[in-house]
Short mmCIF file of C-alpha atoms in Angstrom, two decimals:
data_model
loop_
_atom_site.label_atom_id
_atom_site.label_comp_id
_atom_site.label_asym_id
_atom_site.label_seq_id
_atom_site.Cartn_x
_atom_site.Cartn_y
_atom_site.Cartn_z
CA ASN A 234 17.75 -16.20 13.17
CA ALA A 235 14.48 -14.86 14.58
CA GLY A 236 12.78 -14.91 11.15
CA VAL A 237 9.86 -12.48 10.97
CA THR A 238 8.88 -10.74 14.20
CA GLN A 239 5.79 -8.66 14.86
CA THR A 240 4.83 -6.42 17.76
CA PRO A 241 2.54 -6.08 19.55
CA LYS A 242 0.82 -9.48 19.68
CA PHE A 243 -2.48 -7.99 20.87
CA GLN A 244 -3.83 -4.44 20.73
CA VAL A 245 -7.12 -2.74 21.58
CA LEU A 246 -7.80 0.73 20.15
CA LYS A 247 -10.65 3.17 20.30
CA THR A 248 -12.15 4.50 17.09
CA GLY A 249 -10.05 7.38 15.78
CA GLN A 250 -6.82 6.42 17.50
CA SER A 251 -3.66 5.85 15.50
CA MET A 252 -0.99 3.21 15.94
CA THR A 253 1.89 1.47 14.20
CA LEU A 254 2.26 -2.29 13.86
CA GLN A 255 5.91 -3.24 13.77
CA CYS A 256 7.44 -5.90 11.50
CA ALA A 257 11.08 -6.89 11.20
CA GLN A 258 12.95 -9.69 9.44
CA ASP A 259 16.57 -10.80 9.75
CA MET A 260 16.80 -12.90 6.57
CA ASN A 261 17.87 -10.05 4.27
CA HIS A 262 14.69 -10.53 2.23
CA GLU A 263 13.82 -7.94 -0.39
CA TYR A 264 10.07 -8.60 -0.57
CA MET A 265 7.87 -7.78 2.43
CA SER A 266 4.10 -7.59 2.72
CA TRP A 267 1.22 -6.97 5.11
CA TYR A 268 -1.99 -9.01 5.14
CA ARG A 269 -5.15 -8.93 7.15
CA GLN A 270 -7.09 -12.09 7.90
CA ASP A 271 -10.80 -12.05 8.58
CA PRO A 272 -13.12 -15.06 9.06
CA GLY A 273 -14.14 -16.58 5.74
CA MET A 274 -11.99 -14.11 3.76
CA GLY A 275 -8.59 -15.74 3.84
CA LEU A 276 -5.59 -13.40 3.75
CA ARG A 277 -5.97 -10.11 1.91
CA LEU A 278 -2.94 -8.09 0.86
CA ILE A 279 -2.79 -4.53 2.25
CA HIS A 280 0.58 -3.20 1.06
CA TYR A 281 3.82 -4.69 -0.15
CA SER A 282 7.40 -3.67 -0.82
CA VAL A 283 9.92 -5.06 -3.31
CA GLY A 284 12.86 -3.34 -1.61
CA ALA A 285 13.93 -0.44 0.60
CA GLY A 286 12.31 2.79 -0.52
CA ILE A 287 9.71 1.05 -2.71
CA THR A 288 6.14 0.32 -1.63
CA ASP A 289 2.91 -0.42 -3.46
CA GLN A 290 -0.74 -0.99 -2.71
CA GLY A 291 -2.34 -4.38 -2.49
CA GLU A 292 -5.97 -5.43 -2.53
CA VAL A 293 -7.22 -3.48 0.54
CA PRO A 294 -4.92 -0.47 1.15
CA ASN A 295 -7.43 2.15 2.35
CA GLY A 296 -6.83 3.37 5.91
CA TYR A 297 -3.27 2.05 6.05
CA ASN A 298 0.14 3.56 5.32
CA VAL A 299 3.54 1.88 5.01
CA SER A 300 7.15 2.88 4.52
CA ARG A 301 10.33 0.88 3.92
CA SER A 302 13.37 2.84 4.99
CA THR A 303 15.51 -0.27 5.60
CA THR A 304 15.56 -3.82 4.24
CA GLU A 305 14.76 -5.20 7.70
CA ASP A 306 11.74 -3.13 8.79
CA PHE A 307 8.28 -2.66 7.30
CA PRO A 308 5.89 -0.88 9.72
CA LEU A 309 2.16 -0.59 9.06
CA ARG A 310 0.40 2.57 10.25
CA LEU A 311 -3.28 2.97 11.00
CA LEU A 312 -3.97 6.69 10.81
CA SER A 313 -7.47 6.76 12.31
CA ALA A 314 -8.65 3.35 13.45
CA ALA A 315 -12.15 2.17 12.56
CA PRO A 316 -14.09 -0.89 13.80
CA SER A 317 -13.83 -2.33 10.27
CA GLN A 318 -10.09 -2.64 10.85
CA THR A 319 -10.61 -5.20 13.61
CA SER A 320 -8.67 -8.18 12.28
CA VAL A 321 -5.56 -10.30 12.60
CA TYR A 322 -2.60 -8.73 10.80
CA PHE A 323 0.28 -10.75 9.38
CA CYS A 324 3.59 -9.52 8.07
CA ALA A 325 5.52 -11.72 5.64
CA SER A 326 8.83 -11.67 3.80
CA SER A 327 10.42 -13.58 0.95
CA ALA A 328 13.74 -13.50 -0.81
CA TRP A 329 12.07 -12.32 -3.99
CA LEU A 330 8.84 -12.63 -5.95
CA TYR A 331 7.52 -16.16 -6.43
CA ASN A 332 9.61 -17.46 -3.53
CA GLU A 333 8.32 -18.95 -0.28
CA GLN A 334 6.81 -16.34 2.04
CA PHE A 335 7.73 -16.50 5.72
CA PHE A 336 5.04 -15.17 8.05
CA GLY A 337 5.25 -13.55 11.43
CA PRO A 338 3.07 -14.73 14.35
CA GLY A 339 0.43 -12.04 13.76
CA THR A 340 -1.08 -9.10 15.64
CA ARG A 341 -4.66 -9.36 16.82
CA LEU A 342 -6.19 -5.88 16.67
CA THR A 343 -9.56 -4.89 18.09
CA VAL A 344 -11.03 -1.44 17.39
CA LEU A 345 -13.89 -0.44 19.68
CA THR B 210 -15.13 -12.25 -6.21
CA GLN B 211 -11.95 -13.94 -5.06
CA LEU B 212 -9.19 -14.65 -7.53
CA LEU B 213 -8.76 -18.11 -6.02
CA GLU B 214 -11.81 -20.14 -5.01
CA GLN B 215 -11.24 -22.94 -2.51
CA SER B 216 -13.60 -25.80 -1.77
CA PRO B 217 -14.91 -27.07 0.45
CA GLN B 218 -14.83 -24.26 2.98
CA PHE B 219 -15.08 -26.69 5.91
CA LEU B 220 -14.30 -30.40 6.11
CA SER B 221 -14.61 -32.66 9.15
CA ILE B 222 -13.52 -36.28 8.84
CA GLN B 223 -12.44 -39.24 10.95
CA GLU B 224 -8.84 -40.29 11.37
CA GLY B 225 -7.78 -42.65 8.58
CA GLU B 226 -10.07 -41.23 5.89
CA ASN B 227 -8.83 -39.75 2.61
CA LEU B 228 -9.77 -36.28 1.39
CA THR B 229 -9.23 -33.85 -1.45
CA VAL B 230 -9.49 -30.07 -1.38
CA TYR B 231 -9.54 -27.82 -4.40
CA CYS B 232 -8.27 -24.44 -5.51
CA ASN B 233 -9.77 -23.02 -8.70
CA SER B 234 -9.42 -19.85 -10.75
CA SER B 235 -10.25 -18.48 -14.18
CA SER B 236 -6.74 -17.01 -14.37
CA VAL B 237 -3.54 -18.73 -15.48
CA PHE B 238 -0.66 -18.68 -13.02
CA SER B 239 3.06 -19.21 -13.42
CA SER B 240 3.12 -20.98 -10.06
CA LEU B 241 0.85 -21.78 -7.15
CA GLN B 242 1.64 -22.37 -3.50
CA TRP B 243 -0.11 -24.29 -0.72
CA TYR B 244 0.19 -23.18 2.90
CA ARG B 245 -1.07 -24.65 6.16
CA GLN B 246 -2.03 -22.45 9.08
CA GLU B 247 -2.55 -23.60 12.66
CA PRO B 248 -4.53 -21.56 15.21
CA GLY B 249 -2.66 -18.53 16.53
CA GLU B 250 0.16 -18.84 14.00
CA GLY B 251 1.07 -17.57 10.57
CA PRO B 252 0.79 -19.77 7.46
CA VAL B 253 3.67 -22.12 6.63
CA LEU B 254 4.52 -23.17 3.09
CA LEU B 255 3.85 -26.80 2.17
CA VAL B 256 4.69 -26.82 -1.54
CA THR B 257 5.08 -24.76 -4.70
CA VAL B 258 3.88 -26.16 -8.04
CA VAL B 259 5.16 -24.62 -11.24
CA THR B 260 4.56 -26.87 -14.27
CA GLY B 261 1.11 -27.65 -15.69
CA GLY B 262 0.20 -31.24 -14.80
CA GLU B 263 2.87 -31.39 -12.10
CA VAL B 264 2.34 -33.76 -9.17
CA LYS B 265 4.30 -33.35 -5.95
CA LYS B 266 4.20 -35.62 -2.92
CA LEU B 267 4.99 -34.68 0.65
CA LYS B 268 4.59 -37.83 2.78
CA ARG B 269 0.79 -38.43 2.82
CA LEU B 270 0.02 -35.20 0.94
CA THR B 271 -0.22 -35.14 -2.86
CA PHE B 272 -0.43 -31.84 -4.71
CA GLN B 273 -1.43 -31.48 -8.35
CA PHE B 274 -1.28 -28.44 -10.64
CA GLY B 275 -3.84 -28.45 -13.43
CA ASP B 276 -2.68 -28.85 -17.02
CA ALA B 277 -3.84 -25.33 -17.85
CA ARG B 278 -2.27 -23.90 -14.65
CA LYS B 279 -5.60 -22.52 -13.48
CA ASP B 280 -6.37 -24.94 -10.68
CA SER B 281 -4.78 -27.22 -8.12
CA SER B 282 -5.76 -29.95 -5.70
CA LEU B 283 -4.43 -31.29 -2.42
CA HIS B 284 -5.11 -34.92 -1.53
CA ILE B 285 -4.41 -36.31 1.94
CA THR B 286 -4.21 -40.06 2.43
CA ALA B 287 -5.09 -41.61 5.79
CA ALA B 288 -5.64 -38.28 7.53
CA GLN B 289 -4.37 -37.86 11.08
CA PRO B 290 -5.42 -35.41 13.83
CA GLY B 291 -2.12 -33.59 13.25
CA ASP B 292 -3.37 -32.64 9.76
CA THR B 293 -6.01 -30.41 11.34
CA GLY B 294 -5.63 -26.82 10.20
CA LEU B 295 -6.49 -24.20 7.59
CA TYR B 296 -5.20 -25.04 4.12
CA LEU B 297 -4.62 -22.03 1.88
CA CYS B 298 -3.70 -21.82 -1.77
CA ALA B 299 -1.91 -18.72 -3.05
CA ALA B 300 -0.68 -17.34 -6.35
CA TYR B 301 1.01 -14.22 -7.61
CA ASN B 302 -1.17 -11.74 -9.48
CA ASN B 303 1.45 -9.51 -11.13
CA ASN B 304 3.66 -8.45 -8.19
CA ASP B 305 1.33 -9.24 -5.32
CA MET B 306 0.35 -12.57 -3.85
CA ARG B 307 -3.32 -13.44 -3.52
CA PHE B 308 -4.74 -16.11 -1.22
CA GLY B 309 -7.86 -18.19 -1.37
CA ALA B 310 -10.24 -18.14 1.61
CA GLY B 311 -8.99 -21.57 2.68
CA THR B 312 -10.35 -24.97 3.63
CA ARG B 313 -10.65 -25.56 7.35
CA LEU B 314 -9.93 -29.26 7.98
CA THR B 315 -10.73 -31.06 11.22
CA VAL B 316 -9.56 -34.65 11.66
CA LYS B 317 -11.22 -36.38 14.58
CA PRO B 318 -9.40 -39.19 16.43
#
Protein backbone atom coordinates (compact mmCIF):
# COMPACT_ATOMS: atom_id res chain seq x y z
CA ASN A 1 0.00 0.00 0.00
CA ALA A 2 1.22 3.50 -0.85
CA GLY A 3 -0.82 5.08 1.98
CA VAL A 4 -1.54 8.76 1.33
CA THR A 5 0.13 10.31 -1.70
CA GLN A 6 0.29 13.99 -2.61
CA THR A 7 1.41 15.74 -5.77
CA PRO A 8 3.23 17.94 -6.50
CA LYS A 9 5.85 18.05 -3.73
CA PHE A 10 6.83 21.64 -4.53
CA GLN A 11 5.01 24.37 -6.46
CA VAL A 12 5.59 28.06 -7.18
CA LEU A 13 2.67 30.17 -8.39
CA LYS A 14 2.16 33.78 -9.28
CA THR A 15 -0.59 35.77 -7.61
CA GLY A 16 -3.90 35.11 -9.34
CA GLN A 17 -2.99 31.74 -10.82
CA SER A 18 -5.08 28.68 -10.06
CA MET A 19 -3.97 25.14 -9.37
CA THR A 20 -5.08 21.82 -7.90
CA LEU A 21 -3.21 19.90 -5.23
CA GLN A 22 -3.78 16.19 -5.63
CA CYS A 23 -4.35 13.73 -2.78
CA ALA A 24 -5.05 10.02 -3.02
CA GLN A 25 -5.26 7.17 -0.50
CA ASP A 26 -5.43 3.42 -1.05
CA MET A 27 -6.62 2.38 2.42
CA ASN A 28 -10.35 2.66 1.67
CA HIS A 29 -10.66 5.38 4.33
CA GLU A 30 -13.90 7.31 4.56
CA TYR A 31 -12.54 10.43 6.27
CA MET A 32 -10.14 12.72 4.40
CA SER A 33 -8.93 16.20 5.22
CA TRP A 34 -6.66 19.03 4.10
CA TYR A 35 -4.48 21.07 6.45
CA ARG A 36 -2.09 23.93 6.02
CA GLN A 37 0.92 24.33 8.28
CA ASP A 38 2.50 27.70 8.93
CA PRO A 39 5.33 28.51 11.38
CA GLY A 40 4.05 28.86 14.93
CA MET A 41 0.47 28.00 13.91
CA GLY A 42 0.50 24.22 13.92
CA LEU A 43 -1.85 22.50 11.47
CA ARG A 44 -5.07 24.28 10.56
CA LEU A 45 -7.95 22.41 8.95
CA ILE A 46 -9.07 23.75 5.55
CA HIS A 47 -11.74 21.29 4.40
CA TYR A 48 -12.71 17.74 5.24
CA SER A 49 -14.88 14.95 3.89
CA VAL A 50 -16.66 12.12 5.71
CA GLY A 51 -17.26 10.16 2.52
CA ALA A 52 -17.66 10.38 -1.25
CA GLY A 53 -19.94 13.23 -2.23
CA ILE A 54 -19.78 14.89 1.21
CA THR A 55 -17.48 17.79 2.08
CA ASP A 56 -17.47 20.44 4.79
CA GLN A 57 -15.49 23.49 5.79
CA GLY A 58 -12.84 23.50 8.46
CA GLU A 59 -11.18 26.34 10.30
CA VAL A 60 -9.67 28.24 7.32
CA PRO A 61 -11.68 27.42 4.15
CA ASN A 62 -11.61 30.78 2.33
CA GLY A 63 -9.84 30.69 -1.04
CA TYR A 64 -10.00 26.90 -1.32
CA ASN A 65 -12.45 24.46 -2.91
CA VAL A 66 -12.69 20.68 -2.59
CA SER A 67 -14.71 17.84 -4.05
CA ARG A 68 -14.90 14.13 -3.26
CA SER A 69 -16.16 12.18 -6.24
CA THR A 70 -14.48 8.92 -5.18
CA THR A 71 -13.40 7.39 -1.86
CA GLU A 72 -9.76 7.47 -2.97
CA ASP A 73 -9.28 11.05 -4.18
CA PHE A 74 -9.66 14.42 -2.46
CA PRO A 75 -8.21 17.29 -4.55
CA LEU A 76 -7.78 20.81 -3.17
CA ARG A 77 -8.25 23.72 -5.57
CA LEU A 78 -6.84 27.20 -5.22
CA LEU A 79 -9.00 29.40 -7.44
CA SER A 80 -6.89 32.58 -7.41
CA ALA A 81 -3.65 32.18 -5.47
CA ALA A 82 -2.59 34.86 -3.00
CA PRO A 83 0.73 35.31 -1.15
CA SER A 84 -1.14 34.53 2.10
CA GLN A 85 -1.62 31.00 0.78
CA THR A 86 2.13 30.33 0.86
CA SER A 87 2.33 27.33 3.18
CA VAL A 88 2.92 23.61 3.46
CA TYR A 89 -0.23 21.63 2.69
CA PHE A 90 -0.94 18.20 4.13
CA CYS A 91 -3.63 15.75 3.15
CA ALA A 92 -4.70 13.11 5.68
CA SER A 93 -7.08 10.18 5.85
CA SER A 94 -8.55 7.98 8.56
CA ALA A 95 -10.88 5.03 8.66
CA TRP A 96 -13.47 7.12 10.47
CA LEU A 97 -13.81 9.95 12.97
CA TYR A 98 -11.68 9.65 16.11
CA ASN A 99 -9.35 7.16 14.43
CA GLU A 100 -5.65 7.63 13.69
CA GLN A 101 -5.02 10.06 10.83
CA PHE A 102 -2.45 9.09 8.21
CA PHE A 103 -0.71 12.04 6.57
CA GLY A 104 0.80 12.47 3.17
CA PRO A 105 4.32 13.89 2.70
CA GLY A 106 3.06 17.43 2.06
CA THR A 107 3.16 20.01 -0.74
CA ARG A 108 5.25 23.12 -0.25
CA LEU A 109 3.52 25.98 -2.06
CA THR A 110 4.98 29.42 -2.64
CA VAL A 111 2.84 32.23 -4.09
CA LEU A 112 4.80 35.20 -5.42
CA THR B 1 -7.18 31.82 20.21
CA GLN B 2 -6.24 28.20 19.63
CA LEU B 3 -8.48 25.45 20.91
CA LEU B 4 -5.42 23.57 22.14
CA GLU B 5 -2.56 25.45 23.78
CA GLN B 6 0.81 23.69 23.87
CA SER B 7 3.76 24.61 26.04
CA PRO B 8 6.56 25.22 25.84
CA GLN B 9 6.76 26.28 22.22
CA PHE B 10 10.46 25.42 22.01
CA LEU B 11 12.59 23.14 24.17
CA SER B 12 16.30 22.41 23.80
CA ILE B 13 17.90 19.89 26.14
CA GLN B 14 20.93 17.62 26.44
CA GLU B 15 20.81 13.90 25.77
CA GLY B 16 19.82 12.00 28.91
CA GLU B 17 17.63 14.72 30.43
CA ASN B 18 13.93 14.29 31.21
CA LEU B 19 11.23 16.63 29.94
CA THR B 20 7.51 17.23 30.00
CA VAL B 21 5.38 19.07 27.45
CA TYR B 22 1.80 20.12 27.94
CA CYS B 23 -1.42 20.42 25.98
CA ASN B 24 -4.21 22.45 27.58
CA SER B 25 -7.73 23.51 26.66
CA SER B 26 -10.86 24.91 28.26
CA SER B 27 -12.92 22.36 26.31
CA VAL B 28 -13.66 18.76 27.24
CA PHE B 29 -12.70 16.12 24.69
CA SER B 30 -13.78 12.54 24.19
CA SER B 31 -10.23 11.67 23.15
CA LEU B 32 -6.91 13.33 22.46
CA GLN B 33 -4.06 12.29 20.19
CA TRP B 34 -0.32 13.01 20.20
CA TYR B 35 1.63 13.13 16.95
CA ARG B 36 5.32 13.60 16.17
CA GLN B 37 6.47 15.34 13.02
CA GLU B 38 9.99 15.25 11.60
CA PRO B 39 11.27 17.86 9.12
CA GLY B 40 9.89 17.42 5.60
CA GLU B 41 7.36 14.79 6.62
CA GLY B 42 3.78 14.57 7.76
CA PRO B 43 2.84 13.95 11.41
CA VAL B 44 2.77 10.37 12.69
CA LEU B 45 0.49 9.22 15.49
CA LEU B 46 2.17 8.31 18.79
CA VAL B 47 -0.85 7.61 21.01
CA THR B 48 -4.55 8.18 21.57
CA VAL B 49 -5.86 8.75 25.11
CA VAL B 50 -9.55 8.30 25.80
CA THR B 51 -10.30 7.94 29.53
CA GLY B 52 -9.88 10.76 32.05
CA GLY B 53 -6.81 10.06 34.20
CA GLU B 54 -5.49 7.52 31.69
CA VAL B 55 -1.73 6.94 31.52
CA LYS B 56 -0.14 5.28 28.51
CA LYS B 57 3.50 4.35 28.09
CA LEU B 58 5.38 3.96 24.83
CA LYS B 59 8.96 2.95 25.69
CA ARG B 60 10.47 6.13 27.23
CA LEU B 61 7.37 8.23 26.51
CA THR B 62 4.56 8.55 29.07
CA PHE B 63 1.28 10.17 28.10
CA GLN B 64 -1.37 11.30 30.58
CA PHE B 65 -4.93 12.50 29.97
CA GLY B 66 -6.26 14.87 32.61
CA ASP B 67 -9.05 13.72 34.92
CA ALA B 68 -11.42 16.28 33.41
CA ARG B 69 -10.34 15.39 29.83
CA LYS B 70 -9.31 18.98 29.13
CA ASP B 71 -5.55 18.59 29.17
CA SER B 72 -2.74 16.14 28.53
CA SER B 73 0.98 15.83 29.10
CA LEU B 74 3.84 13.98 27.43
CA HIS B 75 6.86 13.05 29.53
CA ILE B 76 10.08 11.76 27.96
CA THR B 77 12.63 9.98 30.13
CA ALA B 78 16.32 10.06 29.23
CA ALA B 79 15.80 11.93 25.97
CA GLN B 80 17.83 10.89 22.95
CA PRO B 81 18.73 12.83 19.76
CA GLY B 82 16.25 10.62 17.89
CA ASP B 83 13.44 12.22 19.94
CA THR B 84 14.08 15.53 18.18
CA GLY B 85 10.97 16.73 16.37
CA LEU B 86 7.72 18.67 16.57
CA TYR B 87 5.24 17.21 19.05
CA LEU B 88 1.60 18.00 18.31
CA CYS B 89 -1.53 17.33 20.30
CA ALA B 90 -4.85 17.05 18.49
CA ALA B 91 -8.50 16.58 19.36
CA TYR B 92 -11.80 16.39 17.55
CA ASN B 93 -14.04 19.45 17.76
CA ASN B 94 -17.36 18.06 16.53
CA ASN B 95 -16.44 16.45 13.19
CA ASP B 96 -13.14 18.17 12.53
CA MET B 97 -9.77 17.62 14.13
CA ARG B 98 -7.93 20.57 15.63
CA PHE B 99 -4.20 20.68 16.36
CA GLY B 100 -2.16 22.62 18.83
CA ALA B 101 0.74 24.74 17.55
CA GLY B 102 3.21 22.14 18.79
CA THR B 103 6.35 21.91 20.91
CA ARG B 104 9.57 21.86 18.93
CA LEU B 105 12.03 19.63 20.82
CA THR B 106 15.76 19.53 20.14
CA VAL B 107 17.88 16.94 21.95
CA LYS B 108 21.58 17.66 21.70
CA PRO B 109 24.10 14.78 21.84
